[in-house]
PDB file of C-alpha atoms in Angstrom:
ATOM      1  CA  UNK A 868      -1.874 -16.837 -16.923  1.00 68.00           C
ATOM      2  CA  UNK A 869      -2.277 -13.109 -15.475  1.00 88.00           C
ATOM      3  CA  UNK A 870       0.646 -11.254 -14.548  1.00 94.00           C
ATOM      4  CA  UNK A 871       2.605 -11.885 -11.593  1.00 95.00           C
ATOM      5  CA  UNK A 872       6.040 -10.513  -9.827  1.00 96.00           C
ATOM      6  CA  UNK A 873       6.940 -14.388  -9.937  1.00 95.00           C
ATOM      7  CA  UNK A 874       7.455 -14.225 -13.830  1.00 96.00           C
ATOM      8  CA  UNK A 875      10.773 -13.221 -14.689  1.00 96.00           C
ATOM      9  CA  UNK A 876       9.518 -11.681 -17.732  1.00 98.00           C
ATOM     10  CA  UNK A 877       6.579  -9.528 -15.895  1.00 98.00           C
ATOM     11  CA  UNK A 878       9.575  -8.527 -13.178  1.00 98.00           C
ATOM     12  CA  UNK A 879      11.741  -7.481 -15.624  1.00 98.00           C
ATOM     13  CA  UNK A 880       9.060  -5.229 -17.358  1.00 98.00           C
ATOM     14  CA  UNK A 881       8.095  -3.343 -14.025  1.00 98.00           C
ATOM     15  CA  UNK A 882      11.834  -2.906 -13.209  1.00 98.00           C
ATOM     16  CA  UNK A 883      12.098  -1.458 -16.568  1.00 98.00           C
ATOM     17  CA  UNK A 884       9.242   1.215 -16.189  1.00 98.00           C
ATOM     18  CA  UNK A 885      10.857   1.875 -13.078  1.00 98.00           C
ATOM     19  CA  UNK A 886      13.960   3.402 -14.770  1.00 97.00           C
ATOM     20  CA  UNK A 887      11.760   5.125 -16.590  1.00 98.00           C
ATOM     21  CA  UNK A 888      10.147   6.932 -13.599  1.00 98.00           C
ATOM     22  CA  UNK A 889      11.521  10.580 -12.535  1.00 98.00           C
ATOM     23  CA  UNK A 890      11.161  11.978  -9.154  1.00 97.00           C
ATOM     24  CA  UNK A 891       9.436  15.430 -11.500  1.00 96.00           C
ATOM     25  CA  UNK A 892       6.840  12.931 -12.980  1.00 98.00           C
ATOM     26  CA  UNK A 893       3.557  13.974 -12.370  1.00 97.00           C
ATOM     27  CA  UNK A 894       0.526  11.980 -11.208  1.00 97.00           C
ATOM     28  CA  UNK A 895      -2.377  11.545 -13.599  1.00 96.00           C
ATOM     29  CA  UNK A 896      -4.169  11.441 -10.620  1.00 94.00           C
ATOM     30  CA  UNK A 897      -4.008  11.058  -6.703  1.00 91.00           C
ATOM     31  CA  UNK A 898      -2.248  13.350  -4.262  1.00 90.00           C
ATOM     32  CA  UNK A 899       1.060  11.600  -4.060  1.00 90.00           C
ATOM     33  CA  UNK A 900       4.141  12.862  -5.835  1.00 94.00           C
ATOM     34  CA  UNK A 901       6.584  10.254  -7.303  1.00 97.00           C
ATOM     35  CA  UNK A 902       8.757  10.473  -4.684  1.00 96.00           C
ATOM     36  CA  UNK A 903       6.017   9.387  -2.212  1.00 92.00           C
ATOM     37  CA  UNK A 904       4.537   6.892  -4.437  1.00 92.00           C
ATOM     38  CA  UNK A 905       8.221   5.352  -4.478  1.00 96.00           C
ATOM     39  CA  UNK A 906       8.442   5.000  -0.672  1.00 94.00           C
ATOM     40  CA  UNK A 907       4.792   3.628  -0.651  1.00 92.00           C
ATOM     41  CA  UNK A 908       5.470   0.908  -2.999  1.00 94.00           C
ATOM     42  CA  UNK A 909       8.332   0.291  -1.336  1.00 96.00           C
ATOM     43  CA  UNK A 910       6.732  -0.200   2.240  1.00 92.00           C
ATOM     44  CA  UNK A 911       3.745  -2.275   0.632  1.00 92.00           C
ATOM     45  CA  UNK A 912       6.781  -4.735  -0.557  1.00 95.00           C
ATOM     46  CA  UNK A 913       8.106  -4.683   3.073  1.00 91.00           C
ATOM     47  CA  UNK A 914       4.097  -5.455   4.446  1.00 88.00           C
ATOM     48  CA  UNK A 915       4.241  -8.502   2.159  1.00 90.00           C
ATOM     49  CA  UNK A 916       7.405  -9.985   3.401  1.00 92.00           C
ATOM     50  CA  UNK A 917       6.474  -9.341   6.985  1.00 88.00           C
ATOM     51  CA  UNK A 918       9.043  -6.946   7.392  1.00 82.00           C
ATOM     52  CA  UNK A 919       6.588  -4.022   8.201  1.00 67.00           C
ATOM     53  CA  UNK A 920       3.368  -4.526  10.197  1.00 78.00           C
ATOM     54  CA  UNK A 921       0.022  -2.823   8.886  1.00 60.00           C
ATOM     55  CA  UNK A 922      -3.185  -2.606  11.196  1.00 69.00           C
ATOM     56  CA  UNK A 923      -6.132  -5.033   9.864  1.00 66.00           C
ATOM     57  CA  UNK A 924      -9.707  -3.644   8.992  1.00 70.00           C
ATOM     58  CA  UNK A 925     -12.025  -6.168   8.187  1.00 71.00           C
ATOM     59  CA  UNK A 926     -14.139  -5.681   5.381  1.00 65.00           C
ATOM     60  CA  UNK A 927     -15.941  -7.388   2.145  1.00 63.00           C
ATOM     61  CA  UNK A 928     -12.409  -8.039   0.630  1.00 62.00           C
ATOM     62  CA  UNK A 929     -11.677 -10.608   2.687  1.00 59.00           C
ATOM     63  CA  UNK A 930     -14.452 -12.726   1.337  1.00 65.00           C
ATOM     64  CA  UNK A 931     -12.845 -15.367  -0.770  1.00 70.00           C
ATOM     65  CA  UNK A 932     -14.775 -14.813  -4.065  1.00 71.00           C
ATOM     66  CA  UNK A 933     -14.671 -11.182  -3.703  1.00 75.00           C
ATOM     67  CA  UNK A 934     -10.473 -11.065  -3.033  1.00 73.00           C
ATOM     68  CA  UNK A 935     -10.301 -13.445  -6.494  1.00 74.00           C
ATOM     69  CA  UNK A 936     -12.407 -10.995  -8.217  1.00 78.00           C
ATOM     70  CA  UNK A 937     -10.508  -7.875  -7.327  1.00 72.00           C
ATOM     71  CA  UNK A 938      -6.959  -9.675  -7.116  1.00 72.00           C
ATOM     72  CA  UNK A 939      -7.383 -11.154 -10.961  1.00 74.00           C
ATOM     73  CA  UNK A 940      -9.949  -9.607 -12.663  1.00 78.00           C
ATOM     74  CA  UNK A 941     -11.348  -5.953 -11.920  1.00 77.00           C
ATOM     75  CA  UNK A 942      -9.555  -3.126 -12.951  1.00 82.00           C
ATOM     76  CA  UNK A 943      -8.473  -1.349  -9.970  1.00 75.00           C
ATOM     77  CA  UNK A 944      -9.916   1.999  -9.077  1.00 73.00           C
ATOM     78  CA  UNK A 945      -8.260   5.135  -8.376  1.00 80.00           C
ATOM     79  CA  UNK A 946      -8.108   6.495  -4.889  1.00 72.00           C
ATOM     80  CA  UNK A 947      -8.745   3.284  -3.120  1.00 72.00           C
ATOM     81  CA  UNK A 948      -7.880   4.354   0.762  1.00 65.00           C
ATOM     82  CA  UNK A 949      -4.486   2.300   1.892  1.00 67.00           C
ATOM     83  CA  UNK A 950      -3.015   1.563   5.255  1.00 62.00           C
ATOM     84  CA  UNK A 951      -2.020   4.633   7.003  1.00 60.00           C
ATOM     85  CA  UNK A 952       1.253   2.513   8.098  1.00 63.00           C
ATOM     86  CA  UNK A 953       2.209   2.964   4.103  1.00 59.00           C
ATOM     87  CA  UNK A 954       1.474   6.383   4.142  1.00 68.00           C
ATOM     88  CA  UNK A 955       3.829   7.475   7.058  1.00 63.00           C
ATOM     89  CA  UNK A 956       7.595   7.075   6.126  1.00 72.00           C
ATOM     90  CA  UNK A 957       8.834  10.468   4.375  1.00 79.00           C
ATOM     91  CA  UNK A 958      10.790  10.225   1.320  1.00 79.00           C
ATOM     92  CA  UNK A 959      14.878  10.506   1.501  1.00 85.00           C
ATOM     93  CA  UNK A 960      17.038  10.904  -1.280  1.00 94.00           C
ATOM     94  CA  UNK A 961      15.526   9.970  -4.968  1.00 94.00           C
ATOM     95  CA  UNK A 962      18.486   7.531  -5.381  1.00 94.00           C
ATOM     96  CA  UNK A 963      18.135   6.105  -2.012  1.00 94.00           C
ATOM     97  CA  UNK A 964      14.767   5.548  -2.431  1.00 95.00           C
ATOM     98  CA  UNK A 965      14.902   4.129  -6.038  1.00 97.00           C
ATOM     99  CA  UNK A 966      17.496   1.850  -4.588  1.00 97.00           C
ATOM    100  CA  UNK A 967      15.353   0.685  -1.565  1.00 96.00           C
ATOM    101  CA  UNK A 968      12.348  -0.227  -4.111  1.00 98.00           C
ATOM    102  CA  UNK A 969      14.912  -2.381  -6.044  1.00 98.00           C
ATOM    103  CA  UNK A 970      16.056  -4.026  -2.992  1.00 98.00           C
ATOM    104  CA  UNK A 971      12.223  -4.501  -1.605  1.00 97.00           C
ATOM    105  CA  UNK A 972      11.605  -6.054  -5.269  1.00 98.00           C
ATOM    106  CA  UNK A 973      14.317  -8.185  -5.012  1.00 96.00           C
ATOM    107  CA  UNK A 974      13.631  -9.458  -1.230  1.00 95.00           C
ATOM    108  CA  UNK A 975       9.670 -10.194  -2.238  1.00 96.00           C
ATOM    109  CA  UNK A 976      10.674 -12.345  -5.647  1.00 96.00           C
ATOM    110  CA  UNK A 977      13.428 -14.591  -3.447  1.00 94.00           C
ATOM    111  CA  UNK A 978      10.628 -15.325  -0.723  1.00 89.00           C
ATOM    112  CA  UNK A 979       8.405 -16.759  -4.000  1.00 83.00           C
ATOM    113  CA  UNK A 980       8.806 -20.372  -2.658  1.00 79.00           C
ATOM    114  CA  UNK A 981       8.015 -19.850   0.918  1.00 80.00           C
ATOM    115  CA  UNK A 982       4.521 -21.072   2.347  1.00 79.00           C
ATOM    116  CA  UNK A 983       3.557 -19.064   5.205  1.00 86.00           C
ATOM    117  CA  UNK A 984       2.931 -15.470   4.093  1.00 91.00           C
ATOM    118  CA  UNK A 985       1.353 -12.357   6.323  1.00 88.00           C
ATOM    119  CA  UNK A 986      -1.974 -11.141   6.417  1.00 86.00           C
ATOM    120  CA  UNK A 987      -2.869  -8.298   4.091  1.00 82.00           C
ATOM    121  CA  UNK A 988      -4.477  -5.641   5.933  1.00 81.00           C
ATOM    122  CA  UNK A 989      -7.547  -5.686   3.335  1.00 78.00           C
ATOM    123  CA  UNK A 990      -7.733  -8.716   1.853  1.00 80.00           C
ATOM    124  CA  UNK A 991      -6.540 -11.359   5.245  1.00 83.00           C
ATOM    125  CA  UNK A 992      -4.365 -14.688   4.356  1.00 86.00           C
ATOM    126  CA  UNK A 993      -3.114 -14.892   0.635  1.00 86.00           C
ATOM    127  CA  UNK A 994      -1.019 -17.437  -0.730  1.00 90.00           C
ATOM    128  CA  UNK A 995       2.250 -16.869  -2.720  1.00 91.00           C
ATOM    129  CA  UNK A 996       0.209 -16.773  -6.038  1.00 89.00           C
ATOM    130  CA  UNK A 997      -2.036 -14.103  -4.725  1.00 90.00           C
ATOM    131  CA  UNK A 998       0.958 -11.710  -2.980  1.00 92.00           C
ATOM    132  CA  UNK A 999       2.720 -12.542  -6.322  1.00 94.00           C
ATOM    133  CA  UNK A1000      -0.476 -10.980  -8.331  1.00 93.00           C
ATOM    134  CA  UNK A1001      -1.028  -8.937  -5.950  1.00 90.00           C
ATOM    135  CA  UNK A1002       2.605  -6.752  -5.521  1.00 95.00           C
ATOM    136  CA  UNK A1003       2.364  -6.886  -9.529  1.00 97.00           C
ATOM    137  CA  UNK A1004      -0.907  -5.246  -9.998  1.00 94.00           C
ATOM    138  CA  UNK A1005      -0.338  -2.566  -6.950  1.00 93.00           C
ATOM    139  CA  UNK A1006       3.343  -1.485  -8.767  1.00 98.00           C
ATOM    140  CA  UNK A1007       1.546  -1.554 -12.428  1.00 97.00           C
ATOM    141  CA  UNK A1008      -1.239   0.496 -10.967  1.00 95.00           C
ATOM    142  CA  UNK A1009       1.536   2.937  -9.410  1.00 95.00           C
ATOM    143  CA  UNK A1010       3.377   3.214 -12.491  1.00 98.00           C
ATOM    144  CA  UNK A1011       0.430   3.762 -14.648  1.00 97.00           C
ATOM    145  CA  UNK A1012      -0.464   6.769 -12.292  1.00 96.00           C
ATOM    146  CA  UNK A1013       2.598   8.256 -13.000  1.00 97.00           C
ATOM    147  CA  UNK A1014       2.916   7.352 -16.729  1.00 97.00           C
ATOM    148  CA  UNK A1015       5.461   4.809 -17.074  1.00 97.00           C
TER     149      UNK A1015
END
């Protein structure tokens, strides 16, 4: 089965990789520094739980077959544009941001059994299964970006 934050082993692996991330880690690609990336993925988790709203943009990613292929099979390209709301918050102190990210992951995982999820701004409606997969891939993408 594909890796997902709903799987305890997969989630622990992500948390373990987070522990190796440092504020001075250099990105392998992109313009974000480590602090901005932590804020970005935290806010993406907040979006997934409905705490943060992002403006939707219609496009081919909302088509069911395209969504499934991107969600489960294709490698993620680098430098994909994101919702402005996921880049707008300025980082606080590193320890505060890391604690906030761990809390956001815990909050997201605690909702694994809910039936109704917010829409994703690019993919539209996602099931709980799809959200778990998406958030795993999103965190994995950015941790790989910073070499952890």
